[in-house]
């Protein structure tokens, strides 16, 4: 049945014209620092500065060599040029990855423009994204929503707006009634502004300004993603980086002293210029050691991992708003989840109506029928969208929309009924109240009527009588019967609603509501409605996966114990041996003392008839018990609980207040996406561990080699330019490769890591053994190789090129070991999904070949034969084969 709204709104063509004339509803982000200045920032790093100083000194020495008595010519400049390129390359690659991360953040920031708003266009109510709103549009505003543009109100019912983003005022009453205007207010009482939120009530506005022209556009400062805030993991890593740096500086100082002493002992008769050049060279070795050992790529790798994860999580319906949430999700031990929409499909359908005065389910032409159809139409904030001819879509509160759909199926036009009745006062539905009430001047009954619908026991508590079988009976006479009916529906996981009304006289008209509640109401109960909302098909498996991962799943719902238990049973959290100890109602929970509640929180599986304050207390008590809590919320009043939890998860169709308070928005509302967020969080942590494992192994090996090499031989076996290349591989390339490894479902078979004070350190014991074991083995092999070359015929350029390539290839194969670390599978598993990893691996091999073949004096190398390469690659690969063998044995032991 086509139903037209009293407002026509813009036609398609008018929308286009308005967009041409006034522009789109998009805010231009403030100009960012230019690419150049972002690039120059890279040189702010103290290590790069030391390197630059060293580079200048080496240029001077090269100049002396070039024109001095030895007159080496331009070849003397090759090493400084090499150093310069290495510095540039290191900063460019770092810069590139940073750009990539920034791009990911930019994408996340634009998602906000896609939030849906309700608009009336062509006489129909429909949903459009915020950025599509144009001047002249008619927008329907509801509790919890953000005002999408500036405009004036056409209608306002109990409308209260939070203007704190603009004026600092948290609650401002808005009205269209000139007599009630507040002339002191910053913005006129009939004007609403973009960026403010509806705290209570609802209204209809006409858009007057969009995009940058809005008041908010003028003060807009850009990105809302807090990309600058350090996450706990980053703090932990920064501490680690400091310790490693100190060790690096100490080793560098030791090397410098050792080499200097050696030089001074053997320098008698050396020309002063040569002596200075040698000292400078020793200084450069020490500086390079610092460069190699200081893990300056670590913070970058974490930011990159976070940015990549955030971007990929967006593809699996998780919009991360605060960076830390990515990693904290992986440490979660308890998830407190809503029921409606998260566990269920939120596709509500009236299963059965039970109005006691109606025969069957048909609405007949009598007074009770009129009360029912007018009550459902008027005491509601939902809409039906008829713009699609095939299917009627619903907008707004799903419970109310289900009732409108039912009315529509009874051939009743809800919009006519709603628009003909004048609303005098209204209490919209809230989880605290658990009912909705509206006072209207009814044209159908020619009286002023109070309509109430809500949780049956609460509505019934305000009723004196029940309209049944053509008469009115006292509530006491019918109560037992009604409760049996309710329980029957609830045991089938249905939500139940009670309906009631009261005819008001003039005095009661304004006094029946007080303090946001019904006051001295004397209602007549009309009946109940059972609404079905099936469990989402993917939820039982997702819940099971969380349970396997050692994460407790608790249902926190506003619904009844019966409904909640049945849903719990269907998703697999409520078992047959569970007792009343595992379930509690909100009011009973409130009555418990903190001590009593603390004793029970971990065992609770369901909290029903919960209010937002109960949810918040539950979260806080669980945290006191040491749990890392993720909590879902969609309502404005969930904001405190969302903020209190370590990870607040808001729902895609939740209010913008809830979204703002949350750390992640689950765009498709589904519990399945929450499970995926846990998997991502854990994978991210693991990828960083892999990177650390790889980097620290090179650190140990490179530092010891240079230290021991310079003590044993006359010069460092790895030259400065060679070490800078090694540094580039491990700091930047490997960070990119390992940070972008795909998530692994297997992480969901482990127990959650311990976080917070006294929690697990990111470098586990097995990692430490691995780092030192492998690092020292590398050193022994490499020193052995050096001694072998030395014993043969001294260290020739060929030997040093061989040594350099062998060193890099050892790290190359070890990167595959790092990839497989803790996975319990071969390093060759899921190579298809690890494209970035393979790409980086390829760059390392090709880069090494090009350097050795064409690097010449710049890298102090000479080209190697194919036979040499085959031997180097083949012999160094034993690192991987040994790793594979260890993993195979481990998996066999595990199976046993
Ligand atoms: P969850 O908190 O898990 O989403 P829920 O949606 O069932 O669960 P509430 O929204 O707090 O929880 O609803 C609690 C009760 O309030 C419902 O069982 C129902 O009886 C009643 N109710 C729900 N929506 C409305 C509404 N729009 N108008 C009146 N009563 C409602």
Tab-separated table of N, CA and C in Angstrom, residues 51-187:
chain	number	residue	atom	x	y	z
A	51	UNK	N	74.852	10.065	11.100
A	51	UNK	CA	75.305	9.512	9.816
A	51	UNK	C	75.665	10.618	8.830
A	52	UNK	N	74.843	11.651	8.828
A	52	UNK	CA	75.101	12.755	7.894
A	52	UNK	C	76.429	13.440	8.237
A	53	UNK	N	76.668	13.608	9.550
A	53	UNK	CA	77.937	14.228	9.963
A	53	UNK	C	79.098	13.345	9.501
A	54	UNK	N	78.940	12.049	9.771
A	54	UNK	CA	79.989	11.113	9.375
A	54	UNK	C	80.185	11.151	7.857
A	55	UNK	N	79.097	11.295	7.155
A	55	UNK	CA	79.166	11.330	5.692
A	55	UNK	C	79.972	12.550	5.231
A	56	UNK	N	79.702	13.699	5.878
A	56	UNK	CA	80.423	14.915	5.488
A	56	UNK	C	81.927	14.740	5.749
A	57	UNK	N	82.231	14.160	6.939
A	57	UNK	CA	83.647	13.925	7.255
A	57	UNK	C	84.285	13.014	6.204
A	58	UNK	N	83.552	11.962	5.835
A	58	UNK	CA	84.129	11.023	4.864
A	58	UNK	C	84.310	11.690	3.498
A	59	UNK	N	83.432	12.658	3.199
A	59	UNK	CA	83.580	13.415	1.940
A	59	UNK	C	84.890	14.216	1.981
A	60	UNK	N	85.166	14.809	3.145
A	60	UNK	CA	86.383	15.617	3.269
A	60	UNK	C	87.614	14.729	3.061
A	61	UNK	N	87.605	13.572	3.743
A	61	UNK	CA	88.734	12.644	3.608
A	61	UNK	C	88.888	12.223	2.146
A	62	UNK	N	87.716	11.926	1.534
A	62	UNK	CA	87.759	11.495	0.127
A	62	UNK	C	88.368	12.601	-0.729
A	63	UNK	N	88.013	13.849	-0.387
A	63	UNK	CA	88.550	14.990	-1.139
A	63	UNK	C	90.065	15.025	-1.015
A	64	UNK	N	90.532	14.783	0.214
A	64	UNK	CA	91.981	14.818	0.452
A	64	UNK	C	92.648	13.724	-0.380
A	65	UNK	N	92.010	12.521	-0.343
A	65	UNK	CA	92.568	11.400	-1.107
A	65	UNK	C	92.546	11.667	-2.596
A	66	UNK	N	91.524	12.355	-3.010
A	66	UNK	CA	91.319	12.594	-4.450
A	66	UNK	C	92.421	13.493	-5.009
A	67	UNK	N	92.674	14.577	-4.280
A	67	UNK	CA	93.648	15.545	-4.812
A	67	UNK	C	94.990	15.526	-4.073
A	68	UNK	N	95.033	14.751	-2.975
A	68	UNK	CA	96.245	14.707	-2.153
A	68	UNK	C	97.387	13.993	-2.876
A	69	UNK	N	98.438	13.698	-2.066
A	69	UNK	CA	99.622	13.094	-2.660
A	69	UNK	C	99.332	11.758	-3.369
A	70	UNK	N	98.323	10.977	-2.799
A	70	UNK	CA	98.026	9.687	-3.442
A	70	UNK	C	97.237	9.856	-4.726
A	71	UNK	N	96.507	11.010	-4.824
A	71	UNK	CA	95.703	11.342	-5.999
A	71	UNK	C	94.930	10.132	-6.541
A	72	UNK	N	93.991	9.575	-5.667
A	72	UNK	CA	93.222	8.389	-6.071
A	72	UNK	C	92.187	8.713	-7.146
A	73	UNK	N	91.927	10.022	-7.322
A	73	UNK	CA	90.913	10.412	-8.299
A	73	UNK	C	89.516	10.214	-7.724
A	74	UNK	N	88.508	10.169	-8.590
A	74	UNK	CA	87.122	10.156	-8.113
A	74	UNK	C	86.727	8.859	-7.425
A	75	UNK	N	87.533	7.823	-7.648
A	75	UNK	CA	87.180	6.557	-6.988
A	75	UNK	C	87.148	6.738	-5.470
A	76	UNK	N	87.889	7.724	-4.961
A	76	UNK	CA	87.900	7.976	-3.519
A	76	UNK	C	86.516	8.376	-3.012
A	77	UNK	N	85.690	8.891	-3.919
A	77	UNK	CA	84.364	9.363	-3.494
A	77	UNK	C	83.303	8.257	-3.479
A	78	UNK	N	83.710	7.081	-3.997
A	78	UNK	CA	82.671	6.055	-4.147
A	78	UNK	C	82.045	5.647	-2.823
A	79	UNK	N	82.885	5.489	-1.820
A	79	UNK	CA	82.297	5.074	-0.537
A	79	UNK	C	81.350	6.138	0.034
A	80	UNK	N	81.767	7.419	0.116
A	80	UNK	CA	80.814	8.423	0.612
A	80	UNK	C	79.520	8.471	-0.202
A	81	UNK	N	79.630	8.272	-1.506
A	81	UNK	CA	78.411	8.293	-2.327
A	81	UNK	C	77.513	7.114	-1.933
A	82	UNK	N	78.148	5.976	-1.717
A	82	UNK	CA	77.403	4.782	-1.291
A	82	UNK	C	76.680	5.042	0.017
A	83	UNK	N	77.391	5.671	0.949
A	83	UNK	CA	76.781	5.961	2.255
A	83	UNK	C	75.582	6.885	2.056
A	84	UNK	N	75.790	7.866	1.200
A	84	UNK	CA	74.720	8.831	0.961
A	84	UNK	C	73.468	8.125	0.424
A	85	UNK	N	73.697	7.224	-0.556
A	85	UNK	CA	72.540	6.520	-1.119
A	85	UNK	C	71.849	5.651	-0.076
A	86	UNK	N	72.668	5.026	0.749
A	86	UNK	CA	72.067	4.169	1.772
A	86	UNK	C	71.194	4.995	2.715
A	87	UNK	N	71.702	6.185	3.073
A	87	UNK	CA	70.910	7.049	3.966
A	87	UNK	C	69.607	7.430	3.269
A	88	UNK	N	69.739	7.807	2.006
A	88	UNK	CA	68.546	8.240	1.265
A	88	UNK	C	67.547	7.096	1.137
A	89	UNK	N	68.065	5.920	0.800
A	89	UNK	CA	67.184	4.778	0.579
A	89	UNK	C	66.438	4.439	1.868
A	90	UNK	N	67.193	4.426	2.977
A	90	UNK	CA	66.578	4.078	4.258
A	90	UNK	C	65.466	5.068	4.588
A	91	UNK	N	65.738	6.349	4.364
A	91	UNK	CA	64.689	7.319	4.704
A	91	UNK	C	63.544	7.265	3.704
A	92	UNK	N	63.855	6.933	2.418
A	92	UNK	CA	62.779	6.861	1.421
A	92	UNK	C	61.849	5.691	1.701
A	93	UNK	N	62.437	4.533	2.018
A	93	UNK	CA	61.587	3.371	2.263
A	93	UNK	C	60.721	3.624	3.500
A	94	UNK	N	61.335	4.199	4.541
A	94	UNK	CA	60.584	4.550	5.744
A	94	UNK	C	59.446	5.500	5.401
A	95	UNK	N	59.762	6.465	4.583
A	95	UNK	CA	58.792	7.478	4.157
A	95	UNK	C	57.651	6.821	3.374
A	96	UNK	N	58.016	5.882	2.494
A	96	UNK	CA	57.020	5.203	1.674
A	96	UNK	C	56.026	4.440	2.547
A	97	UNK	N	56.551	3.683	3.523
A	97	UNK	CA	55.653	2.917	4.382
A	97	UNK	C	54.782	3.838	5.236
A	98	UNK	N	55.358	4.960	5.625
A	98	UNK	CA	54.579	5.909	6.421
A	98	UNK	C	53.428	6.472	5.590
A	99	UNK	N	53.734	6.783	4.335
A	99	UNK	CA	52.692	7.291	3.421
A	99	UNK	C	51.569	6.269	3.306
A	100	UNK	N	52.004	5.003	3.168
A	100	UNK	CA	51.040	3.926	3.004
A	100	UNK	C	50.117	3.863	4.213
A	101	UNK	N	50.720	3.991	5.407
A	101	UNK	CA	49.933	3.962	6.633
A	101	UNK	C	48.969	5.154	6.669
A	102	UNK	N	49.471	6.335	6.276
A	102	UNK	CA	48.618	7.527	6.299
A	102	UNK	C	47.435	7.389	5.361
A	103	UNK	N	47.699	6.758	4.220
A	103	UNK	CA	46.621	6.570	3.254
A	103	UNK	C	45.519	5.707	3.865
A	104	UNK	N	45.971	4.672	4.591
A	104	UNK	CA	45.007	3.785	5.239
A	104	UNK	C	44.153	4.571	6.230
A	105	UNK	N	44.783	5.473	6.963
A	105	UNK	CA	44.020	6.281	7.923
A	105	UNK	C	43.021	7.184	7.202
A	106	UNK	N	43.461	7.737	6.067
A	106	UNK	CA	42.565	8.631	5.317
A	106	UNK	C	41.289	7.908	4.910
A	107	UNK	N	41.460	6.657	4.460
A	107	UNK	CA	40.278	5.891	4.040
A	107	UNK	C	39.327	5.732	5.220
A	108	UNK	N	39.919	5.414	6.384
A	108	UNK	CA	39.078	5.203	7.564
A	108	UNK	C	38.310	6.468	7.918
A	109	UNK	N	38.972	7.605	7.721
A	109	UNK	CA	38.329	8.858	8.107
A	109	UNK	C	37.146	9.227	7.229
A	110	UNK	N	37.138	8.736	5.996
A	110	UNK	CA	36.030	9.115	5.117
A	110	UNK	C	34.802	8.250	5.370
A	111	UNK	N	34.983	7.120	6.096
A	111	UNK	CA	33.849	6.222	6.315
A	111	UNK	C	32.710	6.936	7.039
A	112	UNK	N	33.073	7.890	7.886
A	112	UNK	CA	32.067	8.650	8.622
A	112	UNK	C	31.068	9.342	7.689
A	113	UNK	N	31.543	9.741	6.519
A	113	UNK	CA	30.648	10.406	5.561
A	113	UNK	C	29.598	9.457	4.996
A	114	UNK	N	29.805	8.161	5.193
A	114	UNK	CA	28.861	7.188	4.637
A	114	UNK	C	27.758	6.801	5.622
A	115	UNK	N	27.770	7.387	6.820
A	115	UNK	CA	26.709	7.091	7.784
A	115	UNK	C	25.357	7.386	7.131
A	116	UNK	N	24.380	6.515	7.405
A	116	UNK	CA	23.077	6.713	6.759
A	116	UNK	C	22.172	7.649	7.565
A	117	UNK	N	21.433	8.488	6.857
A	117	UNK	CA	20.444	9.339	7.516
A	117	UNK	C	19.105	9.140	6.810
A	118	UNK	N	18.033	9.486	7.521
A	118	UNK	CA	16.709	9.309	6.916
A	118	UNK	C	16.279	10.617	6.261
A	119	UNK	N	15.948	10.541	4.971
A	119	UNK	CA	15.527	11.751	4.264
A	119	UNK	C	14.183	11.506	3.598
A	120	UNK	N	13.429	12.596	3.452
A	120	UNK	CA	12.177	12.456	2.699
A	120	UNK	C	12.427	13.056	1.316
A	121	UNK	N	12.336	12.216	0.295
A	121	UNK	CA	12.521	12.688	-1.073
A	121	UNK	C	11.379	12.150	-1.912
A	122	UNK	N	10.847	12.996	-2.758
A	122	UNK	CA	9.751	12.569	-3.632
A	122	UNK	C	8.572	12.022	-2.844
A	123	UNK	N	8.344	12.549	-1.661
A	123	UNK	CA	7.204	12.127	-0.854
A	123	UNK	C	7.425	10.834	-0.105
A	124	UNK	N	8.632	10.229	-0.262
A	124	UNK	CA	8.908	8.951	0.358
A	124	UNK	C	10.029	9.077	1.365
A	125	UNK	N	9.973	8.279	2.413
A	125	UNK	CA	11.098	8.334	3.343
A	125	UNK	C	12.110	7.261	2.960
A	126	UNK	N	13.375	7.650	2.884
A	126	UNK	CA	14.393	6.690	2.456
A	126	UNK	C	15.697	6.992	3.176
A	127	UNK	N	16.675	6.106	3.000
A	127	UNK	CA	17.970	6.333	3.653
A	127	UNK	C	19.004	6.766	2.623
A	128	UNK	N	19.742	7.803	2.958
A	128	UNK	CA	20.827	8.234	2.079
A	128	UNK	C	22.063	8.415	2.951
A	129	UNK	N	23.246	8.425	2.328
A	129	UNK	CA	24.430	8.617	3.162
A	129	UNK	C	24.581	10.102	3.460
A	130	UNK	N	25.289	10.374	4.555
A	130	UNK	CA	25.426	11.747	5.040
A	130	UNK	C	25.987	12.663	3.952
A	131	UNK	N	26.925	12.131	3.165
A	131	UNK	CA	27.552	13.004	2.164
A	131	UNK	C	26.600	13.344	1.022
A	132	UNK	N	25.497	12.580	0.882
A	132	UNK	CA	24.553	12.841	-0.209
A	132	UNK	C	23.514	13.908	0.130
A	133	UNK	N	23.507	14.331	1.385
A	133	UNK	CA	22.516	15.326	1.810
A	133	UNK	C	22.771	16.651	1.071
A	134	UNK	N	21.703	17.278	0.550
A	134	UNK	CA	21.884	18.564	-0.149
A	134	UNK	C	20.990	19.631	0.498
A	135	UNK	N	21.270	20.879	0.170
A	135	UNK	CA	20.451	21.982	0.676
A	135	UNK	C	19.018	21.788	0.181
A	136	UNK	N	18.061	21.912	1.085
A	136	UNK	CA	16.658	21.735	0.713
A	136	UNK	C	16.113	20.380	1.114
A	137	UNK	N	16.999	19.435	1.455
A	137	UNK	CA	16.540	18.096	1.863
A	137	UNK	C	15.757	18.155	3.166
A	138	UNK	N	14.780	17.255	3.285
A	138	UNK	CA	14.049	17.121	4.549
A	138	UNK	C	14.621	15.899	5.253
A	139	UNK	N	15.125	16.090	6.474
A	139	UNK	CA	15.797	14.998	7.188
A	139	UNK	C	15.044	14.677	8.472
A	140	UNK	N	14.870	13.368	8.729
A	140	UNK	CA	14.216	12.939	9.965
A	140	UNK	C	15.314	12.648	10.994
A	141	UNK	N	15.202	13.298	12.151
A	141	UNK	CA	16.219	13.136	13.196
A	141	UNK	C	15.668	12.305	14.337
A	142	UNK	N	16.502	11.367	14.835
A	142	UNK	CA	16.055	10.558	15.953
A	142	UNK	C	17.072	10.497	17.076
A	143	UNK	N	16.610	10.089	18.246
A	143	UNK	CA	17.500	10.005	19.413
A	143	UNK	C	18.782	9.264	19.066
A	144	UNK	N	19.896	9.856	19.455
A	144	UNK	CA	21.189	9.199	19.253
A	144	UNK	C	21.840	9.526	17.928
A	145	UNK	N	21.092	10.133	17.021
A	145	UNK	CA	21.677	10.402	15.705
A	145	UNK	C	22.431	11.721	15.688
A	146	UNK	N	23.340	11.816	14.709
A	146	UNK	CA	24.085	13.053	14.548
A	146	UNK	C	23.369	13.882	13.495
A	147	UNK	N	23.289	15.190	13.735
A	147	UNK	CA	22.655	16.071	12.746
A	147	UNK	C	23.625	16.171	11.561
A	148	UNK	N	23.158	15.837	10.328
A	148	UNK	CA	24.107	15.738	9.216
A	148	UNK	C	24.485	17.077	8.578
A	149	UNK	N	23.650	18.127	8.769
A	149	UNK	CA	23.923	19.422	8.138
A	149	UNK	C	23.209	20.501	8.951
A	150	UNK	N	23.448	21.758	8.612
A	150	UNK	CA	22.751	22.829	9.344
A	150	UNK	C	21.364	23.040	8.741
A	151	UNK	N	20.390	23.357	9.579
A	151	UNK	CA	19.069	23.601	9.018
A	151	UNK	C	18.083	24.028	10.073
A	152	UNK	N	16.830	24.245	9.643
A	152	UNK	CA	15.823	24.642	10.616
A	152	UNK	C	14.821	23.515	10.792
A	153	UNK	N	14.204	23.522	11.966
A	153	UNK	CA	13.286	22.434	12.307
A	153	UNK	C	11.899	22.688	11.740
A	154	UNK	N	11.302	21.631	11.206
A	154	UNK	CA	9.902	21.720	10.775
A	154	UNK	C	9.023	21.121	11.858
A	155	UNK	N	9.585	20.122	12.556
A	155	UNK	CA	8.857	19.493	13.661
A	155	UNK	C	9.853	19.153	14.753
A	156	UNK	N	9.417	19.245	16.005
A	156	UNK	CA	10.291	18.827	17.105
A	156	UNK	C	9.424	18.240	18.198
A	157	UNK	N	9.713	16.976	18.573
A	157	UNK	CA	8.955	16.357	19.658
A	157	UNK	C	9.927	15.987	20.766
A	158	UNK	N	9.753	16.652	21.916
A	158	UNK	CA	10.657	16.476	23.085
A	158	UNK	C	12.116	16.487	22.647
A	159	UNK	N	12.457	17.338	21.683
A	159	UNK	CA	13.785	17.281	21.071
A	159	UNK	C	14.850	17.971	21.925
A	160	UNK	N	15.883	17.211	22.259
A	160	UNK	CA	17.008	17.793	22.998
A	160	UNK	C	18.296	17.476	22.261
A	161	UNK	N	19.126	18.507	22.131
A	161	UNK	CA	20.323	18.360	21.307
A	161	UNK	C	21.568	18.618	22.154
A	162	UNK	N	22.591	17.788	21.941
A	162	UNK	CA	23.889	18.011	22.590
A	162	UNK	C	24.735	18.854	21.643
A	163	UNK	N	24.959	20.116	22.040
A	163	UNK	CA	25.709	21.023	21.169
A	163	UNK	C	27.150	21.185	21.635
A	164	UNK	N	27.627	20.239	22.461
A	164	UNK	CA	28.952	20.459	23.063
A	164	UNK	C	30.065	20.588	22.024
A	165	UNK	N	29.890	19.980	20.861
A	165	UNK	CA	30.943	20.099	19.839
A	165	UNK	C	31.095	21.538	19.353
A	166	UNK	N	30.009	22.320	19.460
A	166	UNK	CA	30.056	23.692	18.941
A	166	UNK	C	30.051	24.748	20.044
A	167	UNK	N	29.117	24.590	20.988
A	167	UNK	CA	28.964	25.652	21.986
A	167	UNK	C	29.403	25.208	23.378
A	168	UNK	N	29.669	23.913	23.542
A	168	UNK	CA	30.040	23.411	24.862
A	168	UNK	C	28.812	23.040	25.687
A	169	UNK	N	27.610	23.320	25.157
A	169	UNK	CA	26.384	23.016	25.912
A	169	UNK	C	25.962	21.573	25.687
A	170	UNK	N	25.886	20.750	26.760
A	170	UNK	CA	25.544	19.350	26.529
A	170	UNK	C	24.064	19.098	26.226
A	171	UNK	N	23.183	19.932	26.747
A	171	UNK	CA	21.759	19.688	26.461
A	171	UNK	C	21.029	20.994	26.167
A	172	UNK	N	20.478	21.091	24.976
A	172	UNK	CA	19.713	22.278	24.595
A	172	UNK	C	18.360	21.791	24.093
A	173	UNK	N	17.278	22.397	24.623
A	173	UNK	CA	15.953	22.006	24.136
A	173	UNK	C	15.661	22.736	22.840
A	174	UNK	N	15.128	22.031	21.888
A	174	UNK	CA	14.785	22.637	20.596
A	174	UNK	C	13.280	22.552	20.412
A	175	UNK	N	12.741	23.544	19.731
A	175	UNK	CA	11.290	23.539	19.514
A	175	UNK	C	10.956	24.348	18.267
A	176	UNK	N	9.765	24.118	17.749
A	176	UNK	CA	9.333	24.933	16.612
A	176	UNK	C	8.287	25.953	17.076
A	177	UNK	N	7.969	25.859	18.340
A	177	UNK	CA	6.944	26.725	18.903
A	177	UNK	C	7.572	28.058	19.373
A	178	UNK	N	7.291	29.133	18.645
A	178	UNK	CA	7.983	30.403	18.899
A	178	UNK	C	7.865	30.877	20.339
A	179	UNK	N	6.723	30.561	20.963
A	179	UNK	CA	6.518	31.018	22.339
A	179	UNK	C	7.566	30.425	23.282
A	180	UNK	N	8.081	29.223	22.938
A	180	UNK	CA	9.044	28.546	23.830
A	180	UNK	C	10.494	28.849	23.472
A	181	UNK	N	10.738	29.746	22.519
A	181	UNK	CA	12.117	30.000	22.077
A	181	UNK	C	12.975	30.541	23.216
A	182	UNK	N	14.219	30.075	23.256
A	182	UNK	CA	15.174	30.587	24.240
A	182	UNK	C	16.027	31.641	23.533
A	183	UNK	N	15.810	32.912	23.869
A	183	UNK	CA	16.489	33.967	23.114
A	183	UNK	C	17.936	34.162	23.520
A	184	UNK	N	18.331	33.523	24.620
A	184	UNK	CA	19.720	33.640	25.072
A	184	UNK	C	20.628	32.636	24.359
A	185	UNK	N	20.020	31.599	23.791
A	185	UNK	CA	20.805	30.485	23.235
A	185	UNK	C	21.690	30.943	22.079
A	186	UNK	N	22.830	30.247	21.887
A	186	UNK	CA	23.771	30.619	20.831
A	186	UNK	C	23.118	30.484	19.454
A	187	UNK	N	22.433	29.377	19.260
A	187	UNK	CA	21.718	29.172	18.000
A	187	UNK	C	20.230	29.212	18.291
